[in-house]
Short mmCIF file of C-alpha atoms in Angstrom, two decimals:
data_model
loop_
_atom_site.label_atom_id
_atom_site.label_comp_id
_atom_site.label_asym_id
_atom_site.label_seq_id
_atom_site.Cartn_x
_atom_site.Cartn_y
_atom_site.Cartn_z
CA UNK U 9 30.03 10.53 101.13
CA UNK U 10 28.34 13.75 102.12
CA UNK U 11 28.94 15.31 98.70
CA UNK U 12 27.53 12.30 96.96
CA UNK U 13 24.44 12.38 99.14
CA UNK U 14 23.90 16.08 98.40
CA UNK U 15 24.25 15.51 94.61
CA UNK U 16 21.95 12.55 94.68
CA UNK U 17 19.33 14.47 96.59
CA UNK U 18 19.36 17.28 94.04
CA UNK U 19 18.37 14.96 91.16
CA UNK U 20 14.59 14.46 91.09
CA UNK U 21 13.28 10.93 90.99
CA UNK U 22 10.97 9.60 88.28
CA UNK U 23 8.00 9.84 90.64
CA UNK U 24 8.77 13.50 91.45
CA UNK U 25 9.09 14.41 87.76
CA UNK U 26 5.76 12.74 86.92
CA UNK U 27 4.13 14.45 89.91
CA UNK U 28 5.39 17.83 88.72
CA UNK U 29 4.11 17.26 85.20
CA UNK U 30 0.65 16.27 86.39
CA UNK U 31 0.58 19.23 88.75
CA UNK U 32 1.28 21.66 85.93
CA UNK U 33 -1.33 19.96 83.73
CA UNK U 34 -3.94 20.18 86.51
CA UNK U 35 -3.41 23.92 86.88
CA UNK U 36 -1.15 23.85 89.91
CA UNK U 37 -3.22 21.53 92.07
CA UNK U 38 -1.19 18.85 93.76
CA UNK U 39 -1.87 15.28 92.94
CA UNK U 40 -0.27 12.55 94.97
CA UNK U 41 0.60 9.80 92.62
CA UNK U 42 1.87 7.50 95.29
CA UNK U 43 -1.58 7.47 96.92
CA UNK U 44 -3.10 5.74 93.88
CA UNK U 45 -2.57 2.38 95.41
CA UNK U 46 0.13 -0.21 95.68
CA UNK U 47 1.73 -1.17 92.42
CA UNK U 48 0.67 1.97 90.60
CA UNK U 49 4.28 2.67 89.64
CA UNK U 50 6.07 -0.61 89.68
CA UNK U 51 8.89 0.35 87.30
CA UNK U 52 9.80 2.84 84.60
CA UNK U 53 7.07 1.53 82.18
CA UNK U 54 4.36 3.35 84.12
CA UNK U 55 6.32 6.58 84.03
CA UNK U 56 6.89 6.18 80.30
CA UNK U 57 3.20 5.61 79.77
CA UNK U 58 2.34 8.72 81.81
CA UNK U 59 4.91 10.83 80.00
CA UNK U 60 3.57 9.59 76.66
CA UNK U 61 0.09 10.62 77.73
CA UNK U 62 1.39 14.01 78.77
CA UNK U 63 3.15 14.50 75.45
CA UNK U 64 0.03 13.52 73.50
CA UNK U 65 -1.95 16.04 75.58
CA UNK U 66 0.55 18.76 74.74
CA UNK U 67 2.06 19.14 78.26
CA UNK U 68 5.20 21.28 78.15
CA UNK U 69 8.39 20.79 80.09
CA UNK U 70 8.52 17.05 80.37
CA UNK U 71 11.94 16.38 81.80
CA UNK U 72 11.90 12.61 81.97
CA UNK U 73 14.18 10.87 79.52
CA UNK U 74 11.73 8.04 79.11
CA UNK U 75 8.89 10.26 77.91
CA UNK U 76 10.36 11.23 74.53
CA UNK U 77 11.23 7.63 73.87
CA UNK U 78 7.69 6.61 74.65
CA UNK U 79 6.30 9.40 72.46
CA UNK U 80 8.57 8.37 69.66
CA UNK U 81 7.46 4.80 70.09
CA UNK U 82 3.84 5.91 69.99
CA UNK U 83 4.37 7.96 66.83
CA UNK U 84 6.28 5.11 65.22
CA UNK U 85 3.40 2.78 65.86
CA UNK U 86 0.97 5.29 64.41
CA UNK U 87 3.14 5.80 61.34
CA UNK U 88 3.47 2.06 60.92
CA UNK U 89 -0.29 1.67 61.12
CA UNK U 90 -0.83 4.41 58.56
CA UNK U 91 1.80 2.94 56.26
CA UNK U 92 0.30 -0.51 56.60
CA UNK U 93 -3.14 0.87 55.83
CA UNK U 94 -1.81 2.80 52.85
CA UNK U 95 -0.03 -0.31 51.58
CA UNK U 96 -3.20 -2.32 51.90
CA UNK U 97 -5.14 0.33 50.04
CA UNK U 98 -2.42 0.45 47.32
CA UNK U 99 -2.52 -3.33 46.89
CA UNK U 100 -6.30 -3.23 46.64
CA UNK U 101 -6.10 -0.45 44.04
CA UNK U 102 -3.49 -2.38 42.06
CA UNK U 103 -5.62 -5.50 42.15
CA UNK U 104 -8.65 -3.51 41.00
CA UNK U 105 -6.63 -1.93 38.17
CA UNK U 106 -5.29 -5.34 37.14
CA UNK U 107 -8.79 -6.78 37.07
CA UNK U 108 -10.01 -3.84 35.01
CA UNK U 109 -7.13 -4.20 32.56
CA UNK U 110 -7.71 -7.93 32.27
CA UNK U 111 -11.35 -7.27 31.57
CA UNK U 112 -10.44 -4.69 28.94
CA UNK U 113 -7.87 -7.01 27.34
CA UNK U 114 -10.51 -9.66 26.62
CA UNK U 115 -12.39 -9.24 23.32
CA UNK U 116 -15.99 -8.15 23.37
CA UNK U 117 -18.69 -10.36 21.84
CA UNK U 118 -18.73 -8.14 18.75
CA UNK U 119 -14.95 -8.43 18.38
CA UNK U 120 -15.10 -12.20 18.79
CA UNK U 121 -17.80 -12.48 16.14
CA UNK U 122 -15.85 -10.29 13.71
CA UNK U 123 -12.62 -12.25 14.28
CA UNK U 124 -14.36 -15.59 13.72
CA UNK U 125 -16.14 -14.33 10.60
CA UNK U 126 -12.93 -13.01 9.01
CA UNK U 127 -11.02 -16.16 9.97
CA UNK U 128 -13.63 -18.31 8.21
CA UNK U 129 -13.43 -16.11 5.11
CA UNK U 130 -9.62 -16.42 5.07
CA UNK U 131 -9.79 -20.19 5.49
CA UNK U 132 -12.09 -20.70 2.51
CA UNK U 133 -10.00 -18.32 0.38
CA UNK U 134 -6.96 -20.43 1.21
CA UNK U 135 -8.85 -23.60 0.27
CA UNK U 136 -9.57 -22.14 -3.17
CA UNK U 137 -5.92 -21.20 -3.67
CA UNK U 138 -4.75 -24.67 -2.67
CA UNK U 139 -7.35 -26.36 -4.88
CA UNK U 140 -6.08 -24.41 -7.87
CA UNK U 141 -2.65 -25.93 -7.08
CA UNK U 142 -4.16 -29.45 -6.80
CA UNK U 143 -3.69 -29.61 -3.04
CA UNK U 144 -6.09 -30.61 -0.29
CA UNK U 145 -6.24 -28.55 2.90
CA UNK U 146 -5.98 -30.01 6.39
CA UNK U 147 -6.86 -28.09 9.60
CA UNK U 148 -3.27 -28.14 10.86
CA UNK U 149 -2.40 -25.73 8.05
CA UNK U 150 -4.49 -22.96 9.68
CA UNK U 151 -2.23 -22.91 12.72
CA UNK U 152 0.87 -22.52 10.54
CA UNK U 153 -0.73 -19.65 8.61
CA UNK U 154 -1.90 -17.90 11.80
CA UNK U 155 -5.58 -18.02 10.82
CA UNK U 156 -6.82 -19.23 14.23
CA UNK U 157 -8.43 -16.36 16.22
CA UNK U 158 -6.60 -15.39 19.38
CA UNK U 159 -9.50 -16.26 21.69
CA UNK U 160 -9.85 -19.83 20.34
CA UNK U 161 -7.72 -22.96 20.41
CA UNK U 162 -6.82 -24.87 17.26
CA UNK U 163 -9.33 -27.64 18.06
CA UNK U 164 -12.12 -25.15 18.74
CA UNK U 165 -11.51 -23.36 15.45
CA UNK U 166 -11.35 -26.66 13.58
CA UNK U 167 -14.77 -27.61 14.91
CA UNK U 168 -16.08 -24.10 14.10
CA UNK U 169 -15.10 -24.52 10.42
CA UNK U 170 -16.61 -27.99 10.20
CA UNK U 171 -19.87 -26.94 11.90
CA UNK U 172 -20.16 -23.86 9.70
CA UNK U 173 -19.90 -25.98 6.55
CA UNK U 174 -22.41 -28.51 7.87
CA UNK U 175 -24.89 -25.76 8.75
CA UNK U 176 -24.44 -24.14 5.35
CA UNK U 177 -25.14 -27.43 3.54
CA UNK U 178 -28.23 -28.00 5.64
CA UNK U 179 -29.59 -24.50 5.08
CA UNK U 180 -28.88 -24.54 1.31
CA UNK U 181 -29.66 -28.18 0.63
CA UNK U 182 -32.12 -27.48 -2.19
CA UNK U 183 -29.79 -25.04 -3.96
CA UNK U 184 -26.89 -27.50 -3.83
CA UNK U 185 -29.05 -30.32 -5.18
CA UNK U 186 -30.30 -28.15 -8.06
CA UNK U 187 -26.74 -27.15 -8.96
CA UNK U 188 -25.58 -30.78 -8.97
CA UNK U 189 -28.49 -31.75 -11.20
CA UNK U 190 -27.66 -28.96 -13.64
CA UNK U 191 -24.03 -30.04 -13.81
CA UNK U 192 -25.01 -33.65 -14.43
CA UNK U 193 -27.39 -32.57 -17.19
CA UNK U 194 -24.69 -30.57 -18.94
CA UNK U 195 -22.18 -33.42 -18.62
CA UNK U 196 -24.59 -35.97 -20.10
CA UNK U 197 -25.93 -33.77 -22.89
CA UNK U 198 -24.97 -34.80 -26.43
CA UNK U 199 -24.10 -32.03 -28.83
CA UNK U 200 -24.50 -32.43 -32.58
CA UNK U 201 -22.11 -30.87 -35.09
CA UNK U 202 -23.08 -27.35 -36.13
CA UNK U 203 -20.22 -26.73 -38.59
CA UNK U 204 -17.90 -28.59 -40.90
CA UNK U 205 -15.30 -30.68 -39.15
CA UNK U 206 -11.86 -29.13 -39.29
CA UNK U 207 -13.04 -25.53 -39.80
CA UNK U 208 -12.05 -23.48 -36.79
CA UNK U 209 -14.81 -21.35 -35.33
CA UNK U 210 -14.60 -17.60 -35.23
CA UNK U 211 -13.31 -16.70 -31.81
CA UNK U 212 -14.63 -13.32 -30.64
CA UNK U 213 -11.88 -11.05 -29.48
CA UNK U 214 -13.44 -9.27 -26.52
CA UNK U 215 -10.36 -7.22 -25.86
CA UNK U 216 -10.28 -5.91 -29.45
CA UNK U 217 -13.96 -5.05 -29.24
CA UNK U 218 -13.38 -3.11 -26.05
CA UNK U 219 -10.48 -1.21 -27.62
CA UNK U 220 -12.64 -0.25 -30.59
CA UNK U 221 -15.43 0.97 -28.31
CA UNK U 222 -12.95 3.03 -26.27
CA UNK U 223 -11.50 4.62 -29.40
CA UNK U 224 -14.95 5.45 -30.72
CA UNK U 225 -15.90 7.06 -27.39
CA UNK U 226 -12.66 9.09 -27.41
CA UNK U 227 -13.35 10.39 -30.93
CA UNK U 228 -16.89 11.41 -30.01
CA UNK U 229 -15.64 13.16 -26.89
CA UNK U 230 -12.97 15.08 -28.84
CA UNK U 231 -15.54 16.18 -31.44
CA UNK U 232 -17.89 17.35 -28.71
CA UNK U 233 -15.17 19.35 -26.97
CA UNK U 234 -14.08 20.92 -30.29
CA UNK U 235 -17.65 22.01 -31.05
CA UNK U 236 -17.95 23.53 -27.60
CA UNK U 237 -14.68 25.41 -28.11
CA UNK U 238 -15.89 26.70 -31.49
CA UNK U 239 -19.14 27.88 -29.96
CA UNK U 240 -17.27 29.71 -27.21
CA UNK U 241 -14.96 31.38 -29.79
CA UNK U 242 -17.96 32.38 -31.94
CA UNK U 243 -19.57 34.11 -28.98
CA UNK U 244 -16.36 36.08 -28.34
CA UNK U 245 -16.13 37.16 -32.01
CA UNK U 246 -19.78 38.22 -32.00
CA UNK U 247 -19.11 40.38 -28.95
CA UNK U 248 -16.09 41.94 -30.68
CA UNK U 249 -18.09 42.70 -33.85
CA UNK U 250 -20.81 44.32 -31.77
CA UNK U 251 -18.23 46.48 -30.06
CA UNK U 252 -16.73 47.52 -33.39
CA UNK U 253 -20.16 48.34 -34.79
CA UNK U 254 -20.92 50.47 -31.78
CA UNK U 255 -17.62 52.29 -32.20
CA UNK U 256 -18.34 52.91 -35.88
CA UNK U 257 -21.75 54.28 -35.07
CA UNK U 258 -20.19 56.58 -32.52
CA UNK U 259 -17.65 57.83 -35.00
CA UNK U 260 -20.35 58.42 -37.62
CA UNK U 261 -22.43 60.41 -35.17
CA UNK U 262 -19.51 62.59 -34.11
CA UNK U 263 -16.90 62.79 -36.91
CA UNK U 264 -13.55 64.28 -36.04
CA UNK U 265 -10.29 64.97 -37.92
CA UNK U 266 -8.82 61.71 -36.71
CA UNK U 267 -11.54 59.59 -38.31
CA UNK U 268 -9.09 58.02 -40.77
CA UNK U 269 -6.87 56.94 -37.89
CA UNK U 270 -9.85 55.43 -36.10
CA UNK U 271 -10.80 53.37 -39.13
CA UNK U 272 -7.22 52.07 -39.38
CA UNK U 273 -7.31 51.07 -35.71
CA UNK U 274 -10.60 49.23 -36.24
CA UNK U 275 -9.13 47.27 -39.15
CA UNK U 276 -6.09 46.28 -37.07
CA UNK U 277 -8.35 45.18 -34.19
CA UNK U 278 -10.52 43.10 -36.52
CA UNK U 279 -7.44 41.41 -37.97
CA UNK U 280 -6.13 40.56 -34.49
CA UNK U 281 -9.49 39.12 -33.44
CA UNK U 282 -9.71 37.00 -36.58
CA UNK U 283 -6.22 35.62 -35.93
CA UNK U 284 -7.13 34.82 -32.32
CA UNK U 285 -10.28 33.04 -33.47
CA UNK U 286 -8.29 30.90 -35.92
CA UNK U 287 -5.79 29.93 -33.21
CA UNK U 288 -8.60 29.02 -30.80
CA UNK U 289 -10.25 26.77 -33.40
CA UNK U 290 -7.01 25.00 -34.30
CA UNK U 291 -5.76 24.41 -30.75
CA UNK U 292 -7.34 21.38 -28.97
CA UNK U 293 -9.43 22.03 -25.91
CA UNK U 294 -7.82 21.01 -22.60
CA UNK U 295 -9.01 17.81 -20.94
CA UNK U 296 -11.23 18.14 -17.88
CA UNK U 297 -8.68 16.44 -15.62
CA UNK U 298 -5.91 18.74 -16.93
CA UNK U 299 -8.00 21.81 -16.27
CA UNK U 300 -8.74 20.58 -12.76
CA UNK U 301 -5.07 19.86 -12.08
CA UNK U 302 -3.94 23.26 -13.44
CA UNK U 303 -6.45 25.21 -11.34
CA UNK U 304 -4.91 26.43 -8.06
CA UNK U 305 -6.39 25.16 -4.83
CA UNK U 306 -8.71 27.45 -2.86
CA UNK U 307 -6.75 29.71 -0.53
CA UNK U 308 -3.42 28.95 -2.27
CA UNK U 309 -1.34 31.33 -4.32
CA UNK U 310 -0.88 30.90 -8.06
CA UNK U 311 2.81 30.09 -7.59
CA UNK U 312 2.12 27.17 -5.25
CA UNK U 313 1.60 23.73 -6.79
CA UNK U 314 -1.45 21.93 -5.33
CA UNK U 315 -0.02 18.39 -5.26
CA UNK U 316 -2.60 17.11 -2.77
CA UNK U 317 -5.49 18.45 -4.84
CA UNK U 318 -3.98 16.93 -7.99
CA UNK U 319 -3.64 13.53 -6.31
CA UNK U 320 -7.19 13.69 -5.00
CA UNK U 321 -8.51 14.59 -8.41
CA UNK U 322 -6.55 11.77 -10.05
CA UNK U 323 -8.36 9.04 -8.09
CA UNK U 324 -11.52 10.88 -7.12
CA UNK U 325 -13.73 8.52 -9.14
CA UNK U 326 -11.90 5.36 -8.03
CA UNK U 327 -13.66 3.31 -5.35
CA UNK U 328 -11.07 1.53 -3.22
CA UNK U 329 -11.93 -1.72 -1.41
CA UNK U 330 -12.45 -1.36 2.31
CA UNK U 331 -9.32 -1.78 4.37
CA UNK U 332 -6.94 -0.85 1.52
CA UNK U 333 -5.18 2.32 0.39
CA UNK U 334 -3.22 3.53 -2.64
CA UNK U 335 0.53 3.95 -2.20
CA UNK U 336 3.01 5.13 -4.82
CA UNK U 337 5.90 2.67 -5.17
CA UNK U 338 8.58 3.24 -7.80
CA UNK U 339 6.37 5.54 -9.82
CA UNK U 340 3.32 3.24 -9.75
CA UNK U 341 0.25 3.25 -7.50
CA UNK U 342 -0.49 -0.07 -5.83
CA UNK U 343 -3.13 -1.29 -3.38
CA UNK U 344 -1.81 -2.18 0.06
CA UNK U 345 -3.64 -3.05 3.30
CA UNK U 346 -4.37 -0.01 5.43
CA UNK U 347 -3.11 -0.85 8.92
CA UNK U 348 -4.82 2.19 10.43
CA UNK U 349 -8.23 1.32 9.01
CA UNK U 350 -10.90 -0.22 11.22
CA UNK U 351 -11.42 -4.00 10.82
CA UNK U 352 -13.75 -4.80 7.95
CA UNK U 353 -16.19 -7.70 7.99
CA UNK U 354 -15.30 -9.98 5.08
CA UNK U 355 -17.76 -11.93 2.98
CA UNK U 356 -17.73 -15.70 3.42
CA UNK U 357 -17.92 -17.78 0.23
CA UNK U 358 -18.09 -21.51 0.77
CA UNK U 359 -20.58 -22.50 -1.93
CA UNK U 360 -18.35 -25.17 -3.50
CA UNK U 361 -16.22 -26.20 -0.53
CA UNK U 362 -16.35 -29.99 -0.06
CA UNK U 363 -15.28 -31.92 3.03
CA UNK U 364 -13.73 -35.40 2.98
CA UNK U 365 -13.58 -37.12 6.37
CA UNK U 366 -10.79 -39.63 6.92
CA UNK U 367 -9.40 -41.66 9.79
CA UNK U 368 -6.79 -39.09 10.81
CA UNK U 369 -8.39 -35.77 9.86
CA UNK U 370 -10.80 -34.13 7.44
CA UNK U 371 -9.81 -32.47 4.19
CA UNK U 372 -11.27 -29.58 2.21
CA UNK U 373 -11.21 -28.62 -1.46
CA UNK U 374 -13.19 -26.51 -3.93
CA UNK U 375 -15.17 -28.58 -6.42
CA UNK U 376 -14.98 -25.77 -9.01
CA UNK U 377 -11.17 -25.92 -9.04
CA UNK U 378 -10.49 -29.62 -8.44
CA UNK U 379 -12.29 -32.62 -9.92
CA UNK U 380 -13.96 -35.13 -7.69
CA UNK U 381 -11.77 -37.99 -8.92
CA UNK U 382 -8.51 -36.17 -8.31
CA UNK U 383 -9.71 -35.06 -4.89
CA UNK U 384 -10.51 -38.67 -4.10
CA UNK U 385 -7.01 -39.80 -5.15
CA UNK U 386 -5.42 -36.98 -3.16
CA UNK U 387 -7.53 -38.03 -0.18
CA UNK U 388 -6.31 -41.63 -0.43
CA UNK U 389 -2.70 -40.46 -0.69
CA UNK U 390 -3.09 -38.14 2.29
CA UNK U 391 -4.56 -40.91 4.42
CA UNK U 392 -1.33 -42.88 3.78
CA UNK U 393 -3.04 -46.21 3.09
CA UNK U 394 -1.14 -47.65 0.10
CA UNK U 395 -3.24 -50.83 -0.07
CA UNK U 396 -6.58 -48.99 -0.27
CA UNK U 397 -5.10 -46.54 -2.77
CA UNK U 398 -3.78 -49.34 -4.96
CA UNK U 399 -7.08 -51.25 -5.06
CA UNK U 400 -9.18 -48.14 -5.63
CA UNK U 401 -7.07 -46.98 -8.61
CA UNK U 402 -7.12 -50.39 -10.29
CA UNK U 403 -10.89 -50.78 -9.97
CA UNK U 404 -11.52 -47.15 -11.02
CA UNK U 405 -9.67 -47.58 -14.34
CA UNK U 406 -11.42 -50.88 -15.03
CA UNK U 407 -14.87 -49.42 -14.32
CA UNK U 408 -14.59 -46.09 -16.13
CA UNK U 409 -12.62 -46.78 -19.32
CA UNK U 410 -12.18 -49.93 -19.09
CA UNK U 411 -8.42 -50.53 -19.17
CA UNK U 412 -5.69 -52.05 -17.01
CA UNK U 413 -3.93 -49.79 -14.58
CA UNK U 414 -0.23 -49.15 -15.26
CA UNK U 415 2.05 -49.53 -12.24
CA UNK U 416 4.07 -46.49 -13.34
CA UNK U 417 1.00 -44.28 -12.95
CA UNK U 418 1.35 -44.56 -9.17
CA UNK U 419 4.57 -42.57 -9.40
CA UNK U 420 2.60 -39.48 -10.54
CA UNK U 421 1.02 -36.91 -8.19
CA UNK U 422 -0.63 -37.17 -5.77
CA UNK U 423 0.63 -40.72 -5.01
CA UNK U 424 4.39 -40.44 -5.56
CA UNK U 425 4.87 -44.20 -5.01
CA UNK U 426 8.19 -45.70 -6.04
CA UNK U 427 8.45 -48.98 -7.98
CA UNK U 428 9.61 -50.82 -4.85
CA UNK U 429 6.66 -49.41 -2.90
CA UNK U 430 4.25 -50.67 -5.59
CA UNK U 431 5.77 -54.17 -5.45
CA UNK U 432 5.55 -54.22 -1.66
CA UNK U 433 1.90 -53.18 -1.83
CA UNK U 434 1.15 -55.92 -4.36
CA UNK U 435 2.80 -58.50 -2.10
CA UNK U 436 0.77 -57.24 0.86
CA UNK U 437 -2.42 -57.45 -1.19
CA UNK U 438 -1.75 -61.06 -2.16
CA UNK U 439 -0.92 -61.95 1.42
CA UNK U 440 -4.13 -60.43 2.81
CA UNK U 441 -6.44 -62.35 0.43
CA UNK U 442 -9.12 -59.64 0.77
CA UNK U 443 -9.07 -58.56 -2.87
CA UNK U 444 -9.22 -61.68 -5.08
CA UNK U 445 -10.40 -59.69 -8.12
CA UNK U 446 -7.09 -57.79 -8.45
CA UNK U 447 -4.63 -59.52 -10.81
CA UNK U 448 -1.36 -58.69 -12.54
CA UNK U 449 -0.19 -58.83 -16.17
CA UNK U 450 2.80 -57.62 -18.21
CA UNK U 451 3.37 -56.29 -21.71
CA UNK U 452 6.03 -57.75 -24.01
CA UNK U 453 8.46 -54.95 -23.06
CA UNK U 454 8.13 -55.74 -19.34
CA UNK U 455 5.73 -52.95 -18.30
CA UNK U 456 3.61 -54.04 -15.33
CA UNK U 457 -0.19 -53.61 -15.27
CA UNK U 458 -2.93 -54.51 -12.81
CA UNK U 459 -6.60 -55.11 -13.56
CA UNK U 460 -9.82 -56.14 -11.84
CA UNK U 461 -11.72 -59.22 -13.02
CA UNK U 462 -14.91 -57.41 -12.02
CA UNK U 463 -14.67 -55.31 -15.21
CA UNK U 464 -12.48 -57.28 -17.70
CA UNK U 465 -10.91 -60.69 -18.23
CA UNK U 466 -7.24 -61.44 -18.58
CA UNK U 467 -7.26 -61.62 -22.37
CA UNK U 468 -8.63 -58.09 -22.75
CA UNK U 469 -6.32 -56.74 -20.07
CA UNK U 470 -3.21 -58.21 -21.72
CA UNK U 471 -4.29 -56.95 -25.15
CA UNK U 472 -4.82 -53.41 -23.90
CA UNK U 473 -1.56 -53.48 -21.96
CA UNK U 474 0.33 -54.56 -25.09
CA UNK U 475 -1.28 -51.84 -27.17
CA UNK U 476 -0.43 -49.07 -24.71
CA UNK U 477 3.20 -50.09 -24.10
CA UNK U 478 4.23 -51.39 -27.56
CA UNK U 479 1.78 -51.04 -30.45
CA UNK U 480 0.65 -47.47 -29.79
CA UNK U 481 4.21 -46.18 -29.75
CA UNK U 482 5.06 -47.95 -33.03
CA UNK U 483 2.07 -46.31 -34.76
CA UNK U 484 3.03 -42.79 -33.79
#
C-alpha cells in the first residue's frame, strides 16, 4: 500500500498540470486555478479547453493527454469549416459556369434570324421541287427533312411559313394582280396564222449559234497571237541585222588578214538567224494559261512544279457561289458545300408559292410548275374526302368541256381510287341526296360515266360516252 501511495503521489493531477502550464505562460508567476470559484474545473472538459487554448497560444511543454486531442479536434473543426467553405465556393463557381455555358449555347438574335431566313428559303425550294413532280407539300414534311430551326418547334415554324407568305402577298398585292392579269390576257388572246399550215417553222439552234461564235472568237484570237509573234520575231531580226551592219562597218574601218574569215562567219550567222526566224513564224504561240502554268512560282526553284499556283490559275476567273468549294473527284472538279465556311444568308423566292387551306392542314405548291386545276385535284385527294372529290370532278368536266366524266379516270393520279371505291362513293352520294344533279350512264361496252344535269342532259351525255368508248376507237 505504501508503494502504491508513493507512485500515485508522483503523478501530477490534471489541475497541477494546467497550473504549471499557465504559470510558464505567465512568465513564472503563480496562478491559483482552484481559487477561480466553485465549478471552474468540474471535469476533464475544462482542462481540455485550457490545454487547447494553450496550444493555440503556442505554449510549449503541455503534458496533458487531453490537450493534443482537444487541439486536434479544434484543427479538425477548422479544416472542416474551410473545406465546407471551399465546397460552397466550388459549387457556386460551377453554377456560374453552367449558367454562362447555357447562355452561350443559346443562339443570338442574329443567329436566330439567319437560321429562320435560310429555313424559309429551303422550304420554298423544296416546294418547287415537289411541284415539278406533281406533289403538294404539307408542313409535316419539313420535320422529316430537318428544315425546322433548332430554336423553334414544328408548330412555330409552320406558323412562321404561313405568316411569311401572307405578309408577302399583302406587301406585293399590286404586283401579283398585274401578273395574273397578264397571264389571263395571254391565255385569252387569239393568234392568227402567220404561215402555211403544215410547214414547220425554222427553229433557231441557239447551241449551234454559240458554237459558231466561239469558233470565230478562237480564230481571231489565234490570228492576233500569230501577228504578235511575227512582230516580236521581226524586232529580233532587225536587231541582228543592225549588229551585223555594225560589225561590217568595223571590219571595213580596220581591215585585217582574217577579213575573209570574218565575212564567212557573218554569212553563217545570218543563215542561222533566218532559220530561227522561220521556225518562230511557223510554231504557234503558247496560250496565256499555258505560259502562266509553265512559269515557276516566286521563290521556288525551276525544278519544282508549282501545283498550287497551277490550280489557282486554272480557276482564277471562276466565281464560286458562297458556301461552296471545288473538289477534284475521279479526275473531275465538282462543287460541294464548304463545311468550314461561315453561314451564308440565302435569298428567299416565294413569288409563285400558293397556299391551299384544308380541314386537316394547309398545302403549298408553285403555280409556275403545277396548274391550278391539278393542284385543286391533288388538294381534294389529300383531304381524303372521296365524295367531294367525286362531285367536283364530274361538275368540272361538264362545265369546262362539256363531257361526261369517266369512272376510270379516278384511278389516275392524284386520286388513285379503285373501281370498288368509286362504286361505294356513288352509293354514298345517292344515299345522301345532297347532289341531285349528278347522274350515271353507261356506254354499249359497259364503261361507266357520270355527268351533271347542270351542264348537259342525258341524251348528250350518253352520246358522248358512246363516242369515247366505242366509236372513237373504231375510227382510229
